Short mmCIF file of C-alpha atoms in Angstrom, two decimals:
data_model
loop_
_atom_site.label_atom_id
_atom_site.label_comp_id
_atom_site.label_asym_id
_atom_site.label_seq_id
_atom_site.Cartn_x
_atom_site.Cartn_y
_atom_site.Cartn_z
CA MET A 867 0.00 0.00 0.00
CA MET A 868 1.18 3.52 -0.81
CA ASN A 869 2.49 5.26 2.32
CA ARG A 870 4.50 7.91 0.53
CA PRO A 871 2.71 10.95 -0.95
CA LEU A 872 1.00 10.59 -4.30
CA GLU A 873 2.60 13.27 -6.41
CA PRO A 874 0.55 15.55 -8.68
CA GLY A 875 0.01 13.87 -12.02
CA GLY A 876 -1.29 10.72 -10.36
CA THR A 877 -4.91 9.65 -10.71
CA ILE A 878 -7.50 9.77 -7.94
CA GLY A 879 -10.37 7.33 -8.37
CA ILE A 880 -13.67 8.56 -6.94
CA VAL A 881 -16.55 6.16 -6.28
CA GLY A 882 -19.74 8.07 -7.08
CA GLY A 883 -20.56 10.66 -9.70
CA GLY A 884 -22.55 13.22 -7.72
CA GLN A 885 -21.87 16.79 -6.70
CA LEU A 886 -19.38 15.84 -4.01
CA GLY A 887 -17.32 14.01 -6.62
CA ARG A 888 -17.61 17.08 -8.82
CA MET A 889 -16.22 19.37 -6.12
CA LEU A 890 -13.51 16.86 -5.20
CA SER A 891 -12.52 16.80 -8.87
CA PHE A 892 -12.21 20.58 -8.99
CA GLU A 893 -9.83 20.48 -6.04
CA ALA A 894 -7.87 17.51 -7.39
CA HIS A 895 -7.37 19.29 -10.71
CA ARG A 896 -6.27 22.45 -8.94
CA LEU A 897 -3.49 20.42 -7.31
CA GLY A 898 -2.52 18.81 -10.62
CA TYR A 899 -4.11 15.36 -10.22
CA ARG A 900 -6.11 13.42 -12.77
CA VAL A 901 -9.51 12.01 -11.79
CA ALA A 902 -11.44 8.87 -12.72
CA VAL A 903 -15.06 8.53 -11.56
CA LEU A 904 -17.02 5.28 -11.16
CA THR A 905 -20.63 6.37 -11.40
CA GLY A 906 -22.65 3.28 -10.55
CA GLY A 907 -24.17 3.19 -14.03
CA ALA A 908 -25.27 6.72 -14.89
CA LYS A 909 -23.66 8.61 -17.75
CA ASP A 910 -22.74 12.29 -17.98
CA THR A 911 -22.94 12.67 -14.20
CA PRO A 912 -22.09 15.89 -12.33
CA GLY A 913 -18.78 14.36 -11.26
CA GLY A 914 -18.15 12.56 -14.53
CA ARG A 915 -18.48 15.74 -16.57
CA VAL A 916 -15.45 17.30 -14.90
CA ALA A 917 -13.38 14.11 -14.41
CA ASP A 918 -10.69 12.99 -16.84
CA VAL A 919 -12.40 9.60 -17.17
CA GLU A 920 -16.00 8.63 -16.40
CA VAL A 921 -16.55 4.90 -15.92
CA ALA A 922 -20.33 4.70 -16.33
CA ALA A 923 -20.88 1.21 -14.95
CA SER A 924 -22.53 -0.44 -11.97
CA TYR A 925 -20.57 -1.14 -8.82
CA ASP A 926 -20.88 -4.91 -9.35
CA ASP A 927 -19.55 -4.91 -12.92
CA ASP A 928 -16.29 -6.85 -12.55
CA LEU A 929 -14.66 -5.63 -15.75
CA ALA A 930 -15.63 -2.00 -15.26
CA VAL A 931 -14.53 -1.95 -11.62
CA GLN A 932 -11.22 -3.53 -12.63
CA GLN A 933 -10.81 -0.83 -15.29
CA PHE A 934 -11.50 1.82 -12.66
CA VAL A 935 -8.97 0.27 -10.24
CA ASP A 936 -6.36 0.04 -13.01
CA LEU A 937 -6.81 3.75 -13.76
CA SER A 938 -6.41 4.77 -10.12
CA ASP A 939 -3.39 5.41 -7.91
CA VAL A 940 -5.61 5.95 -4.87
CA ILE A 941 -9.36 5.38 -4.48
CA THR A 942 -11.82 7.37 -2.40
CA TRP A 943 -15.57 7.83 -2.00
CA GLU A 944 -18.13 10.56 -2.46
CA PHE A 945 -21.00 8.15 -1.79
CA GLU A 946 -21.03 5.33 0.75
CA ASN A 947 -24.21 3.44 -0.16
CA VAL A 948 -22.43 0.93 -2.39
CA GLU A 949 -21.37 -2.70 -2.05
CA VAL A 950 -17.67 -2.39 -1.28
CA SER A 951 -16.58 -6.03 -1.40
CA LEU A 952 -15.75 -6.27 -5.11
CA LEU A 953 -13.94 -2.95 -5.25
CA ALA A 954 -12.00 -3.67 -2.04
CA GLU A 955 -10.97 -7.09 -3.34
CA LEU A 956 -9.76 -5.78 -6.69
CA ALA A 957 -8.00 -2.79 -5.12
CA ALA A 958 -6.17 -5.05 -2.66
CA ARG A 959 -5.16 -7.37 -5.48
CA SER A 960 -3.81 -4.41 -7.45
CA ASP A 961 -2.16 -2.84 -4.37
CA VAL A 962 -4.16 0.39 -4.79
CA PRO A 963 -4.88 2.14 -1.47
CA VAL A 964 -8.54 2.82 -0.63
CA ARG A 965 -9.11 5.83 1.65
CA PRO A 966 -11.16 5.80 3.79
CA ALA A 967 -10.86 2.04 4.06
CA GLY A 968 -13.71 -0.19 2.93
CA SER A 969 -14.27 -1.26 6.53
CA VAL A 970 -15.15 2.33 7.44
CA ILE A 971 -17.57 2.60 4.53
CA THR A 972 -19.18 -0.71 5.51
CA ALA A 973 -19.74 0.60 9.05
CA ALA A 974 -21.11 3.96 7.90
CA GLN A 975 -23.59 2.50 5.39
CA ASP A 976 -25.41 0.36 7.98
CA ARG A 977 -27.04 2.17 10.90
CA GLY A 978 -26.57 -0.75 13.27
CA ARG A 979 -22.87 -1.14 12.51
CA GLU A 980 -22.49 2.65 12.65
CA ARG A 981 -24.01 2.84 16.13
CA ARG A 982 -21.82 0.01 17.40
CA ALA A 983 -18.70 1.65 15.94
CA LEU A 984 -19.61 4.95 17.60
CA MET A 985 -20.18 3.27 20.95
CA ALA A 986 -16.81 1.52 20.63
CA ALA A 987 -15.27 4.98 20.12
CA GLY A 988 -16.89 6.16 23.35
CA ALA A 989 -19.37 8.42 21.56
CA PRO A 990 -22.81 9.07 23.10
CA VAL A 991 -25.67 7.85 20.90
CA ALA A 992 -29.43 7.71 21.31
CA ALA A 993 -30.85 4.50 22.79
CA PHE A 994 -31.74 2.12 19.98
CA ARG A 995 -32.83 -1.38 19.06
CA GLU A 996 -32.20 -3.38 15.90
CA VAL A 997 -35.34 -5.13 14.64
CA ALA A 998 -36.30 -7.47 11.80
CA THR A 999 -40.02 -8.17 12.36
CA ALA A 1000 -43.17 -6.44 13.54
CA THR A 1001 -42.88 -8.41 16.81
CA ASP A 1002 -39.35 -7.06 17.29
CA LEU A 1003 -40.70 -3.58 16.64
CA ASP A 1004 -43.37 -4.04 19.32
CA ARG A 1005 -40.70 -5.03 21.82
CA ALA A 1006 -38.47 -2.11 20.85
CA VAL A 1007 -41.33 0.34 21.38
CA ALA A 1008 -42.06 -1.20 24.77
CA ASP A 1009 -38.39 -0.88 25.74
CA LEU A 1010 -37.77 2.66 24.46
CA GLY A 1011 -41.17 4.25 24.93
CA LEU A 1012 -42.98 6.46 22.44
CA PRO A 1013 -42.36 8.35 20.28
CA VAL A 1014 -39.56 6.62 18.36
CA ILE A 1015 -37.91 7.05 14.99
CA VAL A 1016 -37.87 3.91 12.84
CA LYS A 1017 -35.20 3.88 10.14
CA ARG A 1018 -34.06 1.56 7.41
CA MET A 1019 -30.64 0.17 8.24
CA ARG A 1020 -29.37 1.08 4.78
CA PHE A 1021 -29.92 3.50 1.91
CA GLY A 1022 -31.53 6.27 3.90
CA TYR A 1023 -30.52 9.91 3.41
CA ASP A 1024 -32.16 13.35 3.39
CA GLY A 1025 -34.91 12.01 5.62
CA ARG A 1026 -35.72 9.11 3.30
CA GLY A 1027 -36.30 5.68 4.77
CA GLN A 1028 -37.48 6.76 8.21
CA VAL A 1029 -40.82 7.16 9.96
CA ARG A 1030 -41.76 8.70 13.30
CA LEU A 1031 -43.95 6.30 15.29
CA THR A 1032 -46.15 7.92 17.91
CA THR A 1033 -48.55 5.10 18.76
CA ALA A 1034 -48.20 1.40 19.52
CA ASP A 1035 -51.44 0.64 17.69
CA GLN A 1036 -50.92 -2.51 15.62
CA ALA A 1037 -52.14 -0.84 12.45
CA ALA A 1038 -49.58 1.92 12.89
CA VAL A 1039 -46.78 -0.57 13.59
CA GLY A 1040 -47.77 -2.64 10.56
CA GLY A 1041 -47.89 0.51 8.43
CA VAL A 1042 -44.34 1.42 9.39
CA VAL A 1043 -43.05 -2.03 8.54
CA GLU A 1044 -44.87 -1.94 5.21
CA ALA A 1045 -43.65 1.58 4.39
CA LEU A 1046 -39.99 0.82 5.11
CA GLY A 1047 -40.01 -2.57 3.43
CA PRO A 1048 -39.01 -6.09 4.44
CA GLU A 1049 -35.56 -5.42 5.79
CA ARG A 1050 -33.71 -4.81 9.04
CA LEU A 1051 -34.73 -1.66 10.84
CA LEU A 1052 -33.27 0.52 13.55
CA VAL A 1053 -35.62 1.89 16.21
CA GLU A 1054 -34.29 4.89 18.07
CA GLU A 1055 -35.50 7.09 20.89
CA VAL A 1056 -36.40 10.65 19.98
CA VAL A 1057 -33.72 13.02 21.29
CA PRO A 1058 -35.07 16.39 22.49
CA PHE A 1059 -32.34 18.71 21.24
CA ASP A 1060 -31.69 22.43 21.11
CA VAL A 1061 -29.67 22.59 17.90
CA GLU A 1062 -28.10 20.35 15.28
CA ILE A 1063 -24.40 20.67 14.54
CA SER A 1064 -21.69 18.94 12.57
CA VAL A 1065 -17.91 18.79 12.73
CA VAL A 1066 -15.90 18.07 9.60
CA VAL A 1067 -12.54 16.65 10.59
CA ALA A 1068 -9.70 15.43 8.37
CA ARG A 1069 -7.02 12.87 9.21
CA GLY A 1070 -3.88 12.23 7.18
CA ILE A 1071 -1.95 9.01 6.63
CA ASP A 1072 0.47 10.10 9.36
CA GLY A 1073 -2.35 10.64 11.89
CA GLU A 1074 -2.35 14.44 11.58
CA VAL A 1075 -5.82 15.87 12.31
CA ALA A 1076 -7.39 19.18 11.27
CA HIS A 1077 -10.94 20.49 11.55
CA HIS A 1078 -13.17 23.37 10.46
CA GLY A 1079 -14.70 24.10 13.84
CA VAL A 1080 -18.38 23.56 14.57
CA LEU A 1081 -21.06 24.07 11.92
CA GLU A 1082 -24.64 24.83 13.00
CA ASN A 1083 -27.32 23.29 10.81
CA VAL A 1084 -31.03 23.86 10.24
CA HIS A 1085 -33.07 21.19 8.46
CA VAL A 1086 -36.41 21.71 6.72
CA ASN A 1087 -38.43 18.60 5.91
CA ARG A 1088 -35.39 16.59 7.06
CA ILE A 1089 -33.18 18.12 4.35
CA LEU A 1090 -30.34 20.47 5.29
CA ASP A 1091 -31.46 24.03 4.56
CA THR A 1092 -28.83 26.31 6.11
CA THR A 1093 -25.43 26.03 7.75
CA VAL A 1094 -23.48 28.72 9.58
CA THR A 1095 -20.07 28.85 11.18
CA PRO A 1096 -19.14 29.69 13.85
CA PRO A 1097 -22.36 28.46 15.48
CA LEU A 1098 -24.90 30.96 16.76
CA SER A 1099 -26.56 28.82 19.45
CA VAL A 1100 -23.85 26.61 20.94
CA PRO A 1101 -22.01 27.46 24.18
CA PRO A 1102 -18.20 27.68 23.79
CA ARG A 1103 -17.63 24.73 26.15
CA VAL A 1104 -19.87 22.57 23.96
CA VAL A 1105 -18.05 23.72 20.83
CA GLY A 1106 -14.78 22.46 22.28
CA ALA A 1107 -16.34 19.19 23.38
CA ALA A 1108 -17.82 18.60 19.91
CA VAL A 1109 -14.45 19.05 18.22
CA GLU A 1110 -12.81 16.72 20.74
CA LEU A 1111 -15.51 14.10 20.18
CA ALA A 1112 -15.20 14.21 16.38
CA THR A 1113 -11.42 13.95 16.68
CA ALA A 1114 -11.72 10.93 18.96
CA ILE A 1115 -14.06 9.21 16.48
CA VAL A 1116 -11.86 9.79 13.43
CA ARG A 1117 -8.86 8.46 15.34
CA HIS A 1118 -10.75 5.43 16.63
CA LEU A 1119 -11.85 4.57 13.08
CA ASP A 1120 -8.26 4.99 11.86
CA LEU A 1121 -9.84 6.93 9.02
CA VAL A 1122 -7.76 8.63 6.33
CA GLY A 1123 -9.67 11.40 4.59
CA VAL A 1124 -12.53 13.57 5.78
CA LEU A 1125 -15.22 12.56 8.27
CA CYS A 1126 -18.37 14.52 9.06
CA VAL A 1127 -19.85 13.86 12.50
CA GLU A 1128 -23.44 15.07 12.89
CA MET A 1129 -24.58 15.70 16.46
CA PHE A 1130 -27.50 16.93 18.53
CA VAL A 1131 -26.86 19.52 21.25
CA ALA A 1132 -29.11 19.24 24.30
CA GLY A 1133 -28.04 21.75 26.93
CA ASP A 1134 -24.41 20.93 27.63
CA SER A 1135 -24.73 17.39 26.26
CA LEU A 1136 -23.91 15.95 22.86
CA VAL A 1137 -25.49 12.97 21.08
CA VAL A 1138 -23.97 11.70 17.83
CA ASN A 1139 -26.65 11.21 15.19
CA GLU A 1140 -24.62 9.82 12.29
CA ILE A 1141 -21.30 9.97 10.48
CA ALA A 1142 -20.35 10.40 6.82
CA PRO A 1143 -16.82 9.28 5.80
CA ARG A 1144 -16.51 11.87 3.02
CA PRO A 1145 -17.05 15.59 2.47
CA HIS A 1146 -20.51 16.62 3.59
CA ASN A 1147 -23.26 19.01 2.60
CA SER A 1148 -22.82 20.99 5.81
CA GLY A 1149 -19.16 21.64 4.97
CA HIS A 1150 -19.80 23.44 1.68
CA CYS A 1151 -19.26 26.87 3.21
CA THR A 1152 -15.62 25.92 3.85
CA ILE A 1153 -14.92 26.44 0.12
CA GLU A 1154 -15.03 30.20 0.67
CA ALA A 1155 -14.62 30.36 4.45
CA ALA A 1156 -11.38 28.40 4.94
CA SER A 1157 -7.91 28.56 3.46
CA THR A 1158 -8.26 24.82 2.87
CA SER A 1159 -11.81 23.57 2.28
CA GLN A 1160 -13.20 20.18 3.24
CA PHE A 1161 -12.53 19.08 -0.34
CA GLY A 1162 -8.95 20.30 -0.21
CA GLN A 1163 -8.39 18.53 3.10
CA HIS A 1164 -9.80 15.29 1.72
CA ILE A 1165 -7.54 15.35 -1.35
CA ARG A 1166 -4.52 16.24 0.78
CA ALA A 1167 -5.27 13.47 3.27
CA ILE A 1168 -5.81 10.63 0.80
CA CYS A 1169 -2.76 11.66 -1.23
CA GLY A 1170 -0.49 11.77 1.82
CA LEU A 1171 0.06 15.54 1.73
CA PRO A 1172 0.19 17.79 4.81
CA LEU A 1173 -3.23 19.06 5.87
CA GLY A 1174 -4.05 22.73 5.46
CA ASP A 1175 -5.54 25.42 7.68
CA GLY A 1176 -9.24 24.63 8.10
CA SER A 1177 -10.17 27.54 10.35
CA CYS A 1178 -13.16 29.45 8.98
CA ARG A 1179 -14.19 33.05 8.65
CA PRO A 1180 -17.83 33.79 9.56
CA ALA A 1181 -19.85 32.14 6.80
CA ALA A 1182 -23.25 30.82 5.79
CA MET A 1183 -24.56 28.30 3.27
CA VAL A 1184 -28.12 28.00 2.00
CA GLN A 1185 -29.31 25.02 -0.05
CA LEU A 1186 -30.92 25.29 -3.48
CA LEU A 1187 -33.44 22.50 -4.08
CA GLY A 1188 -35.36 21.52 -7.17
CA ASP A 1189 -38.44 23.19 -5.69
CA LEU A 1190 -36.92 26.48 -6.85
CA TRP A 1191 -37.56 25.55 -10.49
CA LYS A 1192 -41.26 25.06 -9.68
CA ASP A 1193 -41.41 28.72 -8.72
CA HIS A 1194 -40.46 29.50 -12.32
CA SER A 1195 -42.82 27.00 -14.00
CA GLY A 1196 -39.95 24.60 -14.60
CA ARG A 1197 -37.60 27.17 -16.13
CA GLN A 1198 -34.18 28.05 -14.73
CA PRO A 1199 -34.19 30.70 -12.01
CA VAL A 1200 -32.54 33.97 -13.00
CA TRP A 1201 -29.13 33.30 -11.48
CA SER A 1202 -27.96 36.86 -11.92
CA GLU A 1203 -30.48 37.83 -9.23
CA ALA A 1204 -28.49 35.92 -6.63
CA MET A 1205 -25.17 37.19 -7.95
CA SER A 1206 -26.25 40.82 -7.80
CA ASP A 1207 -24.61 40.80 -4.37
CA PRO A 1208 -20.88 40.63 -5.24
CA GLY A 1209 -20.13 38.79 -2.00
CA VAL A 1210 -22.45 35.88 -2.80
CA HIS A 1211 -21.00 32.67 -4.25
CA LEU A 1212 -23.26 30.48 -6.40
CA HIS A 1213 -22.48 26.77 -6.79
CA LEU A 1214 -24.58 24.73 -9.23
CA TYR A 1215 -24.14 20.98 -9.49
CA GLY A 1216 -24.87 20.44 -13.18
CA LYS A 1217 -27.85 18.15 -12.61
CA GLU A 1218 -30.28 18.02 -15.51
CA GLU A 1219 -33.22 16.25 -13.86
CA VAL A 1220 -35.06 18.61 -11.53
CA ARG A 1221 -37.12 17.14 -8.68
CA ASN A 1222 -38.65 18.62 -5.56
CA GLY A 1223 -36.26 18.04 -2.67
CA ARG A 1224 -33.29 17.30 -4.92
CA LYS A 1225 -30.13 19.23 -4.12
CA MET A 1226 -29.32 21.28 -7.22
CA GLY A 1227 -26.83 23.76 -5.80
CA HIS A 1228 -26.03 26.06 -2.93
CA ILE A 1229 -25.18 29.66 -2.10
CA THR A 1230 -22.48 30.75 0.32
CA CYS A 1231 -21.45 34.08 1.75
CA THR A 1232 -18.73 35.22 4.14
CA ASP A 1233 -18.87 38.43 6.15
CA THR A 1234 -17.66 40.09 9.32
CA THR A 1235 -20.34 38.29 11.35
CA VAL A 1236 -22.32 35.09 10.95
CA GLU A 1237 -25.57 37.02 11.17
CA ARG A 1238 -24.63 39.24 8.23
CA ALA A 1239 -23.41 36.31 6.17
CA LEU A 1240 -26.64 34.37 6.72
CA GLN A 1241 -28.79 37.42 6.03
CA ARG A 1242 -27.08 38.01 2.67
CA ALA A 1243 -27.20 34.35 1.63
CA LEU A 1244 -30.90 34.06 2.47
CA ALA A 1245 -31.63 37.32 0.65
CA ALA A 1246 -29.89 35.96 -2.45
CA ARG A 1247 -32.06 32.84 -2.37
CA ARG A 1248 -35.21 34.91 -1.92
CA ARG A 1249 -34.29 36.90 -5.02
CA LEU A 1250 -34.10 33.65 -6.96
CA ARG A 1251 -37.70 32.87 -6.01
CA ARG A 1252 -38.97 35.92 -7.87
CA ARG A 1253 -40.74 35.09 -11.09
CA SER A 1254 -38.96 36.44 -14.14
#
């Protein structure tokens, strides 16, 4: 396995062709690397459009995955909901390092394994039960008390694959099982929290760790809507504890790359909600706010380069969803409206299919204070909602 730095000119293989792969590619190219993207089957993906090579094949296509491995000097992920066994086997056979390791991806893609890994790291998590049948679900509700959140073990994101259960009525229990499908489920107590936060932390191959501080998040309909840094509603002692907790988790996992740790803040207490072993939506503001963004840190880490300065100026990010197109009868919003503020940064992901709730882009702004940055970013989004 490569323990020396991968010099510019080498090829970074990215599993996944979405917007995170796109932004990783921008950073890789800035540092002089080539990029190959394995899309999972789609063609002309947001990441594939800006990569040097797009391998538009499924993750279980032996020949295509081997081609992708052969192109790559190091492999990383922008999407963890994939079967990693074939890729890990071929990469090991070809002596191509995979960062973060497949074992980390396997833990992060299954809520049960994720919770157990977090507990092993000493992280506080909500009380939970793993269930496979309606009878198991009944027992879990009796143990945890109502209400509870019932989640699919796998393939859930942006609020998909989870249901809030408020009654033990058998019809309601049966409805949850039917809605989430015949698979393992995780039942979790509802955590009464004050604010949601995340910490994006990077770890290099030498164990060096860097972070971007604490990011405060607001979700609407279970989809991230805004992020600000530094946080507006988190006591300083909790900020320090959150960074320490994220650092402990990334070290326990022996992860190389970037890890996002999402947490609930309840008073002075922290509860870890989930982890993402890759750059994260909540870290987008670091592109403008930090000398080295989450994408830059990830590329540096997986290539064995020294990590950069992740400290952030006051900044805000607001999400742009497909709903915005509905405001314009399906036409593109007038992007110049957002950019009329010269301090606003518009990032579009190059997605052609527009759907309600689909992340299509984001806006960021930095300023002298978080409040001003958020005010300007939100104002830019409001301007986009005007009908042309």
